[in-house]
Short mmCIF file of C-alpha atoms in Angstrom, two decimals:
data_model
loop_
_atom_site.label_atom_id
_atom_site.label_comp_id
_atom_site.label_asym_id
_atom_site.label_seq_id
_atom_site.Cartn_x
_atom_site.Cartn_y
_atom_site.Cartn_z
CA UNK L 212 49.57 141.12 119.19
CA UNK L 213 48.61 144.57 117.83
CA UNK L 214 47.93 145.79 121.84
CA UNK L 215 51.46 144.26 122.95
CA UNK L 216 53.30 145.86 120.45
CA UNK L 217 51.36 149.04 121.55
CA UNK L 218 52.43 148.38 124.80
CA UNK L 219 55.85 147.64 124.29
CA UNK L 220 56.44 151.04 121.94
CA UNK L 221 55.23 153.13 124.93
CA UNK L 222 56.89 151.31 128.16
CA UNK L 223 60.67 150.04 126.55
CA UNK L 224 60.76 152.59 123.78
CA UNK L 225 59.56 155.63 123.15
CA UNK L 226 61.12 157.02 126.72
CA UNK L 227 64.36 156.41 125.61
CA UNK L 228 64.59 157.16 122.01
CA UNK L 229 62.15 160.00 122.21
CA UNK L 230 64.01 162.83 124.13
CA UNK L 231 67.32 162.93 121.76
CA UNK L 232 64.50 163.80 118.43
CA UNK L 233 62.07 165.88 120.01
CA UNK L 234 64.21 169.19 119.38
CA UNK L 235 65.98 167.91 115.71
CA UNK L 236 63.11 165.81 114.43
CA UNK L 237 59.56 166.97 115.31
CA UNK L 238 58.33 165.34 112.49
CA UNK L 239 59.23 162.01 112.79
CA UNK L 240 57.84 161.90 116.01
CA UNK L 241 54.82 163.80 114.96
CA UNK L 242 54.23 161.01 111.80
CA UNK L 243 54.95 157.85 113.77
CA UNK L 244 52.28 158.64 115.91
CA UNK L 245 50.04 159.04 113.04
CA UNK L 246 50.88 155.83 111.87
CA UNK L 247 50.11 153.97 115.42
CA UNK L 248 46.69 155.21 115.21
CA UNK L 249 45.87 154.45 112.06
CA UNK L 250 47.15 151.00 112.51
CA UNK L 251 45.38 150.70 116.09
CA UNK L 252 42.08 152.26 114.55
CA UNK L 253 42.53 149.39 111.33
CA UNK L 254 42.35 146.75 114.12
CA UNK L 255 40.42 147.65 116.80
CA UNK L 256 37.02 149.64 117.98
CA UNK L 257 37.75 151.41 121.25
CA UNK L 258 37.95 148.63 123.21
CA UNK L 259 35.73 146.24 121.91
CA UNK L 260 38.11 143.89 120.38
CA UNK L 261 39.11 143.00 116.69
CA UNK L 262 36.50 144.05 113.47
CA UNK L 263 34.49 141.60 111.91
CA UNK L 264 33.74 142.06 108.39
CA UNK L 265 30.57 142.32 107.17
CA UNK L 266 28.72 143.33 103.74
CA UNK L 267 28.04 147.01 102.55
CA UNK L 268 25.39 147.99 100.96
CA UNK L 269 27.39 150.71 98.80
CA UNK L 270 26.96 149.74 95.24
CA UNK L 271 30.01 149.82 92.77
CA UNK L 272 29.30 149.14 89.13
CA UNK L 273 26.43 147.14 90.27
CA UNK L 274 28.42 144.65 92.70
CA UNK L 275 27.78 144.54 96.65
CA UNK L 276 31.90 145.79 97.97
CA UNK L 277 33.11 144.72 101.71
CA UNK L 278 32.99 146.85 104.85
CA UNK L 279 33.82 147.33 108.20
CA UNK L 280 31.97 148.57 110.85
CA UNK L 281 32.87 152.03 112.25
CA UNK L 282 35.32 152.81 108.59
CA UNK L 283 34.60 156.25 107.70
CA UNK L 284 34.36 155.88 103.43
CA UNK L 285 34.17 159.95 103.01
CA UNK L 286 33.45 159.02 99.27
CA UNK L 287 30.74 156.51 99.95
CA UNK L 288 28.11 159.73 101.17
CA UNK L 289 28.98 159.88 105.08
CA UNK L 290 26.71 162.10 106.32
CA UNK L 291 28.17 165.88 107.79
CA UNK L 292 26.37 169.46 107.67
CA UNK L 293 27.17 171.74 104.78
CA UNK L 294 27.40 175.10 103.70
CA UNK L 295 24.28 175.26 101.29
CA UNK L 296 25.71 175.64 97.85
CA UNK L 297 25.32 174.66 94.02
CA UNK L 298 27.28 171.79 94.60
CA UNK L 299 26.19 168.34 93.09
CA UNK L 300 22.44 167.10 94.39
CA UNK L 301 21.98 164.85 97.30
CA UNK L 302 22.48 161.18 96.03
CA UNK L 303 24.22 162.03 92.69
CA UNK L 304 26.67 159.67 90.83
CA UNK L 305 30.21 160.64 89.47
CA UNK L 306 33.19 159.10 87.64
CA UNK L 307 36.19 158.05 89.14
CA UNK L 308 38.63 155.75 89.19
CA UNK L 309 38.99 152.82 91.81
CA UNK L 310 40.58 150.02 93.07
CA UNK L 311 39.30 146.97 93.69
CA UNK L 312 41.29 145.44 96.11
CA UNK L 313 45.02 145.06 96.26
CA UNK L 314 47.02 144.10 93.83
CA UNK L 315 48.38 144.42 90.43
CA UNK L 316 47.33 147.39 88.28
CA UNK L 317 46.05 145.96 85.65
CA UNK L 318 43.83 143.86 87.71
CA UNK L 319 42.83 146.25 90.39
CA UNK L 320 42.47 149.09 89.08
CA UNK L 321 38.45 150.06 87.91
CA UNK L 322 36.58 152.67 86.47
CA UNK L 323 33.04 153.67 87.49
CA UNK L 324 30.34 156.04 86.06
CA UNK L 325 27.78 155.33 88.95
CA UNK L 326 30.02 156.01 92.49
CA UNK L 327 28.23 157.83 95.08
CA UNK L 328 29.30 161.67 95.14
CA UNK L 329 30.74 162.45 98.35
CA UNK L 330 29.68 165.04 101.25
CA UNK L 331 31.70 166.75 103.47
CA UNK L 332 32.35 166.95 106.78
CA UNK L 333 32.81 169.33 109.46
CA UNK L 334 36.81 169.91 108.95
CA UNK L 335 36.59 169.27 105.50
CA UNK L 336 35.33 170.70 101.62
CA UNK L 337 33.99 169.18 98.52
CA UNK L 338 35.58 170.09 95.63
CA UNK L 339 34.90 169.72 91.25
CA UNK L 340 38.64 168.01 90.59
CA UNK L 341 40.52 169.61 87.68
CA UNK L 342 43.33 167.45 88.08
CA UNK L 343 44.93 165.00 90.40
CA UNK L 344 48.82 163.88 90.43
CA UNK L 345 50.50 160.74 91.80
CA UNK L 346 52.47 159.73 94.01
CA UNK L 347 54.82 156.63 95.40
CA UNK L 348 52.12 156.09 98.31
CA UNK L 349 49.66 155.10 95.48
CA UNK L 350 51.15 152.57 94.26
CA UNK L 351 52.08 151.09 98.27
CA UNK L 352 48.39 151.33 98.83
CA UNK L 353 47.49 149.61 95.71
CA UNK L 354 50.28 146.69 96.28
CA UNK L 355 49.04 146.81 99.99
CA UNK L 356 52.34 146.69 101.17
CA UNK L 357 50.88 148.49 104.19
CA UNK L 358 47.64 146.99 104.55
CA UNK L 359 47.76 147.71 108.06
CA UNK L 360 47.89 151.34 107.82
CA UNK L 361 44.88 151.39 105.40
CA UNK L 362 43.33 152.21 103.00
CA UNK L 363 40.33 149.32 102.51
CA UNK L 364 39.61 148.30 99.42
CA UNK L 365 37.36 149.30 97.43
CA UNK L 366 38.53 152.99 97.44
CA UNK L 367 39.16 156.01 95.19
CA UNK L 368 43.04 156.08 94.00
CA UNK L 369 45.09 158.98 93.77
CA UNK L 370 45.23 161.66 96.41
CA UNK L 371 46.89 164.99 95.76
CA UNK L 372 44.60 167.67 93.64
CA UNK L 373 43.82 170.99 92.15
CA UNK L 374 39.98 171.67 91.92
CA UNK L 375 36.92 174.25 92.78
CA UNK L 376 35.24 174.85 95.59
CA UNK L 377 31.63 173.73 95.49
CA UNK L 378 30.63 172.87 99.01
CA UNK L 379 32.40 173.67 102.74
CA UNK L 380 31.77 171.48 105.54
CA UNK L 381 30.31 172.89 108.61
CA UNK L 382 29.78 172.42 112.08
CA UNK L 383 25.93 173.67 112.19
CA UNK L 384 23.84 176.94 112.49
CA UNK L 385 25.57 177.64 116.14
CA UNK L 386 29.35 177.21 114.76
CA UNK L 387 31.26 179.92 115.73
CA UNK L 388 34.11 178.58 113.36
CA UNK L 389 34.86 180.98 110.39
CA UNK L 390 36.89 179.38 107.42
CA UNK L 391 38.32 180.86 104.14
CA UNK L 392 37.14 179.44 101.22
CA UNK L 393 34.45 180.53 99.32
CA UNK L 394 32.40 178.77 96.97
CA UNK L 395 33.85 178.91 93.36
CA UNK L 396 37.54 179.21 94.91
CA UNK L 397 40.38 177.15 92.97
CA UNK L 398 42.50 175.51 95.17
CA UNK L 399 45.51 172.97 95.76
CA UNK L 400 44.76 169.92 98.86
CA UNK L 401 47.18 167.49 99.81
CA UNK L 402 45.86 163.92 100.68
CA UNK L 403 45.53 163.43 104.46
CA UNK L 404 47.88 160.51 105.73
CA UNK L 405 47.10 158.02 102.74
CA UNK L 406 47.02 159.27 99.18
CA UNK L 407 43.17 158.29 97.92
CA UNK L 408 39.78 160.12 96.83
CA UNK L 409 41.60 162.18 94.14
CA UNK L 410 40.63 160.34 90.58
CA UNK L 411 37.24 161.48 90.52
CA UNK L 412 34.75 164.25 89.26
CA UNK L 413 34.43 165.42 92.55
CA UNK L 414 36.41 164.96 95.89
CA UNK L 415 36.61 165.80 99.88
CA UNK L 416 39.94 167.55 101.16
CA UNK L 417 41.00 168.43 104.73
CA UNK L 418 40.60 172.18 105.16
CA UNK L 419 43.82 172.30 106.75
CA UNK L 420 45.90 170.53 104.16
CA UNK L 421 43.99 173.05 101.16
CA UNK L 422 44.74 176.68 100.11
CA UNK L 423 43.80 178.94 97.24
CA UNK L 424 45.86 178.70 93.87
CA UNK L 425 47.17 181.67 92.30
CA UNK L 426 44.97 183.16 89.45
CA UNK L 427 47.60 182.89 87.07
CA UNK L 428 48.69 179.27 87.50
CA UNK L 429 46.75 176.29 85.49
CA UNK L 430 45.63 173.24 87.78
CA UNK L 431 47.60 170.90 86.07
CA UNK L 432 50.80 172.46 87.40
CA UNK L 433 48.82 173.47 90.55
CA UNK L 434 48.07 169.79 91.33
CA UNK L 435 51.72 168.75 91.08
CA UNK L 436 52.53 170.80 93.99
CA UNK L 437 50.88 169.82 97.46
CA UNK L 438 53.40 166.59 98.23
CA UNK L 439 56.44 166.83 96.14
CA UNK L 440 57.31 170.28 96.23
CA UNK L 441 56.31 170.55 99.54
CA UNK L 442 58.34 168.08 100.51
CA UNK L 443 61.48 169.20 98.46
CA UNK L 444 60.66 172.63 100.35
CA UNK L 445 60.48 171.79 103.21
CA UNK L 446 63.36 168.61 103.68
CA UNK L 447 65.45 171.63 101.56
CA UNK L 448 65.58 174.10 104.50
CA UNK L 449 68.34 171.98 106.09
CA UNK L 450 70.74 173.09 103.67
CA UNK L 451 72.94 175.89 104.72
CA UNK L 452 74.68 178.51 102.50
CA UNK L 453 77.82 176.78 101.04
CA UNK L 454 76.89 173.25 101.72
CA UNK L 455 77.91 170.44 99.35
CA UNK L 456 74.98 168.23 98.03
CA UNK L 457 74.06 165.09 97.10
CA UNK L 458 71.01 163.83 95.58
CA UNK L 459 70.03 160.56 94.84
CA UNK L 460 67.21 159.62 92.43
CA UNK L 461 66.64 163.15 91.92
CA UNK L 462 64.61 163.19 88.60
CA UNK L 463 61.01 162.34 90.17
CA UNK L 464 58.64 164.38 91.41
CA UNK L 465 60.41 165.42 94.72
CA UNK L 466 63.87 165.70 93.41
CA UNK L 467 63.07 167.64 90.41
CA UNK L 468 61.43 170.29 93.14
CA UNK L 469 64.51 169.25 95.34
CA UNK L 470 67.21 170.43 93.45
CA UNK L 471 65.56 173.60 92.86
CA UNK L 472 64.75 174.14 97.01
CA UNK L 473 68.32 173.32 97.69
CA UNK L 474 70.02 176.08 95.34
CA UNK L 475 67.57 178.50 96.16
CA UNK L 476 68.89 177.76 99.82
CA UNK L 477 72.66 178.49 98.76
CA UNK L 478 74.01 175.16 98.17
CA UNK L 479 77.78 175.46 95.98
CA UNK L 480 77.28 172.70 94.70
CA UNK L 481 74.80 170.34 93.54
CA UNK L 482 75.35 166.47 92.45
CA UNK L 483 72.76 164.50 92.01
CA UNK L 484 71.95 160.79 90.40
CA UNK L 485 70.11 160.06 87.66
CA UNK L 486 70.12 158.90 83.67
CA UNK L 487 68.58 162.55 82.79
CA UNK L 488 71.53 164.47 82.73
CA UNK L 489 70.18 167.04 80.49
CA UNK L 490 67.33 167.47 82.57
CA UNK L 491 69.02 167.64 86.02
CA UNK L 492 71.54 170.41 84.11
CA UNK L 493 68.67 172.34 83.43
CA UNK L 494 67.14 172.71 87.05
CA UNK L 495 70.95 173.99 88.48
CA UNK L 496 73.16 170.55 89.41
CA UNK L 497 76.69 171.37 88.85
CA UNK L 498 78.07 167.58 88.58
CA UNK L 499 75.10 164.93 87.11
CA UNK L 500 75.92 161.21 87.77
CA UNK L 501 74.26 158.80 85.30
CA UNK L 502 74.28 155.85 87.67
CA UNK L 503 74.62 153.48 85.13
CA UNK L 504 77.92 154.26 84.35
CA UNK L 505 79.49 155.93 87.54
CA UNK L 506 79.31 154.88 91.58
CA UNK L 507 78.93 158.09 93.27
CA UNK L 508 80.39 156.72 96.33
CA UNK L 509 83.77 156.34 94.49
CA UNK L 510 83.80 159.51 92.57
CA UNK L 511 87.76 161.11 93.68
CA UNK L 512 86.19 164.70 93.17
CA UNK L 513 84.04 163.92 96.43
CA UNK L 514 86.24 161.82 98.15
CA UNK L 515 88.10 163.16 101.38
CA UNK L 516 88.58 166.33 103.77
CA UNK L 517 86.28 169.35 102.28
CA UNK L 518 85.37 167.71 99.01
CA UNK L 519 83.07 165.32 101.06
CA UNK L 520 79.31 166.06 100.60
CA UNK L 521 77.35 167.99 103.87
CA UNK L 522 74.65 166.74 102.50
CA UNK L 523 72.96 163.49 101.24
CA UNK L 524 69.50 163.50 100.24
CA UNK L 525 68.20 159.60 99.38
CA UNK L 526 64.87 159.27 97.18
CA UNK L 527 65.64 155.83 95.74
CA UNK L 528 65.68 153.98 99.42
CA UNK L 529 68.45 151.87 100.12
CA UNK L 530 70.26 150.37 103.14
CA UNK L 531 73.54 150.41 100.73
CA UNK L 532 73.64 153.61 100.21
CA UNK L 533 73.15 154.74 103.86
CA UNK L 534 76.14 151.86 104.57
CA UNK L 535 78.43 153.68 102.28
CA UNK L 536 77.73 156.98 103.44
CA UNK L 537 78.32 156.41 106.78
CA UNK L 538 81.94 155.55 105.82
CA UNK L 539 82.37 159.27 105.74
CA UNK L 540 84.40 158.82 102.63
CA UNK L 541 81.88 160.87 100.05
CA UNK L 542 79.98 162.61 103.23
CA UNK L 543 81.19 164.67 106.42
CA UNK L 544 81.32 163.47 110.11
CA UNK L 545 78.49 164.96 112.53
CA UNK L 546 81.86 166.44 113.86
CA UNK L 547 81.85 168.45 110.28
CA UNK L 548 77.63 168.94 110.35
CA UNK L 549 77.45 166.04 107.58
CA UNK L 550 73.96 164.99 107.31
CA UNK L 551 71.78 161.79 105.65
CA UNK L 552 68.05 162.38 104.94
CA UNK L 553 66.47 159.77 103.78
CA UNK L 554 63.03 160.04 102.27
CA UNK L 555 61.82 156.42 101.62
CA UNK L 556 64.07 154.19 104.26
CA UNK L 557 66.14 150.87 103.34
CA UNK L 558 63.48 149.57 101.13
CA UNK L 559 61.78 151.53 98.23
CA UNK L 560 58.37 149.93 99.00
CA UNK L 561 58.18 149.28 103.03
CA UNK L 562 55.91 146.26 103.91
CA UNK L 563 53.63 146.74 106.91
CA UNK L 564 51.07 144.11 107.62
CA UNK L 565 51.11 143.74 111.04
CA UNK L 566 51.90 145.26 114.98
CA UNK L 567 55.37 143.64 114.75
CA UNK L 568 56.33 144.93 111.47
CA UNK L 569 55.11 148.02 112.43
CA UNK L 570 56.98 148.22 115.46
CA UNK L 571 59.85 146.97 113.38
CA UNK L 572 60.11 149.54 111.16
CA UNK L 573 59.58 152.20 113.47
CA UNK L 574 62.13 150.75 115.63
CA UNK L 575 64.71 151.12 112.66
CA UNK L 576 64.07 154.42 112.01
CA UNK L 577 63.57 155.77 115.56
CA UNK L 578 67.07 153.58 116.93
CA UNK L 579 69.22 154.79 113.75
CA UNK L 580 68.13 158.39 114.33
CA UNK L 581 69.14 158.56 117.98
CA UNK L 582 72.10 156.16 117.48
CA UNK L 583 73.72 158.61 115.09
CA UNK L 584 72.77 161.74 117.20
CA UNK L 585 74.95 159.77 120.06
CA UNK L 586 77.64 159.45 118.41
CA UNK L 587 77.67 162.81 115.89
CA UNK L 588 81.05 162.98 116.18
CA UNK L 589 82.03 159.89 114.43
CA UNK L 590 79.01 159.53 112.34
CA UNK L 591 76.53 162.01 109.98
CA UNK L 592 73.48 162.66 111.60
CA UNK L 593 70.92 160.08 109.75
CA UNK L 594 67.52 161.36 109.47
CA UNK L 595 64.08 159.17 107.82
CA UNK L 596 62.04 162.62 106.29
CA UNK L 597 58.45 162.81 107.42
CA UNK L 598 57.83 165.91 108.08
CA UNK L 599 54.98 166.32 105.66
CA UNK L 600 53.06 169.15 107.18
CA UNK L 601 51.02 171.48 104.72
CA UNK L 602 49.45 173.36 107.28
CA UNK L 603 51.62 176.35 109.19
CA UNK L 604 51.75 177.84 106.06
CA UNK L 605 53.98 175.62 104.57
CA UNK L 606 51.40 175.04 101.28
CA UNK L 607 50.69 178.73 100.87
CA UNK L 608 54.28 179.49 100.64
CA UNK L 609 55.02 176.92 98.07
CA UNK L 610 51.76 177.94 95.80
CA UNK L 611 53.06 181.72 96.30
CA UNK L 612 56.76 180.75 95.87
CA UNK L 613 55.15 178.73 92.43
CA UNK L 614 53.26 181.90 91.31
CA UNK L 615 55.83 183.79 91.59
CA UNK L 616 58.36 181.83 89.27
CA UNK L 617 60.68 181.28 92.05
CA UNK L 618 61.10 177.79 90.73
CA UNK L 619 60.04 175.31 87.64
CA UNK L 620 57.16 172.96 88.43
CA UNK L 621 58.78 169.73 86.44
CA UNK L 622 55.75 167.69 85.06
CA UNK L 623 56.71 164.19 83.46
CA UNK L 624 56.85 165.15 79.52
CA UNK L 625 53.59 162.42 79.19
CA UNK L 626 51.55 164.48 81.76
CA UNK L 627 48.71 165.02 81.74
CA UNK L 628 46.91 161.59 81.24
CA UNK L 629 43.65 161.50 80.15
CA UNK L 630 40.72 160.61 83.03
CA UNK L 631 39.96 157.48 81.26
CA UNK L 632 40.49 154.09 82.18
CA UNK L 633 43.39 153.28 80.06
CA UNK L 634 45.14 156.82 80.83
CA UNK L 635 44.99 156.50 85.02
CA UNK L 636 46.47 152.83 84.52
CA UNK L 637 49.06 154.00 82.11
CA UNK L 638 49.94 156.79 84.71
CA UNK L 639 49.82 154.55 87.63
CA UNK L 640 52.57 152.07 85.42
CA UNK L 641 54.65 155.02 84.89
CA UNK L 642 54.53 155.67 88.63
CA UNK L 643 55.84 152.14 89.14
CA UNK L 644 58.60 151.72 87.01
CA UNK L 645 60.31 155.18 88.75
CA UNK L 646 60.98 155.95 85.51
CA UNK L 647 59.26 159.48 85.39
CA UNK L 648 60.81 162.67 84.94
CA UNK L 649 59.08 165.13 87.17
CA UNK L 650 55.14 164.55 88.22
CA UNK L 651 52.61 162.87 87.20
CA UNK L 652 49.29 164.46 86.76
CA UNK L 653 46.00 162.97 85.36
CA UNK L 654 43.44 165.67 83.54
CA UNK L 655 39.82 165.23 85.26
CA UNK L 656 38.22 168.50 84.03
CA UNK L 657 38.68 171.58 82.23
CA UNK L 658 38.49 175.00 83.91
#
């Protein structure tokens, strides 16, 4: 099943829904394909047919934990030359905290004093962790409503971090490569595809998703930064000088960033949902709605001709409120450059356990996208945002833009948790309930 859905994407799909998003949507493109190889790699070896389980010898607070042959566990010691450095000893243990398998939080979620430190590899660094922040993705990995996509339980929770250089993976003696960190550098790294590795005393980070923190900023703020504001910044740059904007679910760790982004980018005026109105008043919107108490699809300030939005931005994932603003009644035509991003699709936690539903959701995404690009006269131009990329620059400029006070990092006003058992399952609730009010960080080390 998972090769004939393979099959089918590339033959009946992708050559028709491809060319209309290759020039307006890069990034969709660019992530979908990530997503088919992790799924194909989660099923198959080369061409050898399906994994077999079998048991690992990897110890975790003294019990035997399940593997699969040909799974790369960076933070069960896989092997990779080194820069020599005063990083932790060959073989040594460290804290963290892990799950189990999937599941509920207060079931699944573990905390070990004896996990094998991790070593880098050749595109990657090892790290002391400061602090590491959450994100929706943890809690879909710990559910495992993508199970298909990965991770494999056991495995390190939490992904996006603020720590020191103590190691830098290297290609050998003969490697021409050069890179840029040195040993003792503070730096910010993003979680590569799936959030995970980040509780921990020590963690291994992509070189391309890392760069150097500004002297002046503490980690805890710096670790906030690599996902959520780099998403707000980036999903912001859509916005054009005058637009009207909508936000929805904008008090979380992207819109918090978000609403910032999008007046720094010229926006007149800013809406945006939420039952923090003093918070969202704070960070520039013009008009909160507390949607408790008020529909923002019927509001009569934003209903018809020029008082229509340009923009909708959706972080709370719904196919409702897609539905209603494709009605064009609170949001412009494509004839008018109206525009629909949303960030988490018609469900708020996707579920991905096979080929098929794989296919399926990247059908619905791919099929809306070009539909509405079509027909952009009669309907605004839907977009799904995945166009995470911290490389090109993209982190540097937030981490500068961050130094240089060009916007507030929000941090949830419970932040930061304590690395403790107790504190990384309270955060991980809080992350749950969307209830938070900016990002949520979790204190691993002082400076």
């Amino acid at each position: 099943p998972g090769s004939g859905a393979m099959a089918m994407l590339r033959a009946c799909v992708l050559p028709y829904l491809v060319p209309t998003l290759l020039a307006d949507d890069p990034g969709l493109l660019h992530r979908a394909a990530e997503m088919f190889r992790a799924a194909r790699a989660r099923a198959f070896v080369g061409e050898g047919g399906p994994l077999r389980h079998r048991e690992s010898t990897n110890r975790i607070g003294g019990g035997m934990v399940a593997g699969r042959p040909g799974h790369h566990h960076r933070y069960l010691g896989l092997a990779g030359g080194a820069v020599e450095a005063a990083g932790p000893a060959s073989g040594t243990m460290m804290k963290c905290a892990f799950a189990k398998g999937y599941g509920r939080i207060d079931e699944m979620v573990g905390f070990s004093k004896t996990w094998p430190c991790p070593e880098p590899k050749e595109d990657e660094i090892l790290i002391r962790v400061l602090a590491c922040s959450l994100a929706p993705g943890d809690i879909r990995n710990l559910r495992g409503d993508c199970d298909l996509l990965g991770p494999e339980c056991p495995y390190i929770v939490g992904g996006d971090v603020c720590g020191v250089v103590v190691k830098v993976g290297s290609a050998g003696k003969n490697s021409k490569k050069e890179h840029k960190f040195q040993i003792g550098d503070r730096v910010a790294a993003m979680f590569y595809f799936r959030p995970q590795g980040g509780v921990a005393e020590y963690a291994c980070v992509k070189k391309s998703n890392t760069e150097i923190v500004p002297r002046t900023m503490p980690s805890i703020q710096a670790a906030a930064l690599p996902s959520s504001a780099l998403s707000a910044m980036i999903a912001a740059k859509q916005v054009k000088k005058g637009d009207r904007v909508l936000i929805l679910g904008a008090s979380g760790g992207v819109g918090s960033h978000l609403i910032q982004f999008v007046k720094l980018n010229g926006a007149s005026l800013i809406a945006a949902t939420s039952t923090d109105s003093k918070l969202l008043t704070s960070l520039g919107v013009d008009r909160p709605i507390d949607y408790r108490k008020e529909n923002w699809w019927t509001l009569k300030e934003f209903t018809g001709g020029e008082k229509r939005f340009d923009v909708i931005f959706d972080l709370v994932g719904s196919y409702e409120s897609w539905a209603r603003a494709k009605k064009k009644t609170v949001l412009k035509g494509g004839w008018h450059g109206g525009r629909y991003t949303s960030f988490v699709g018609d469900e708020r936690y996707m579920q991905i356990h096979s080929a098929w539903e794989m296919f399926a959701f990247m059908w619905r995404l791919l099929s809306r996208a070009t539909f509405t690009r079509i027909f952009w006269p009669f309907l605004p131009k839907y977009t799904h945002f995945l166009d995470l990329e911290p490389g090109g620059g993209n982190l540097e400029e937030v981490l500068r833009m961050a130094g240089e006070n060009k916007f507030k990092i929000i941090l949830d006003k419970k932040s930061p948790f304590p690395f403790t058992l107790q504190g990384v399952k309270s955060a991980m609730k809080l992350q749950e309930s969307y209830r938070a009010k900016g990002k949520i960080v979790i204190k691993i080390s002082s400076q």
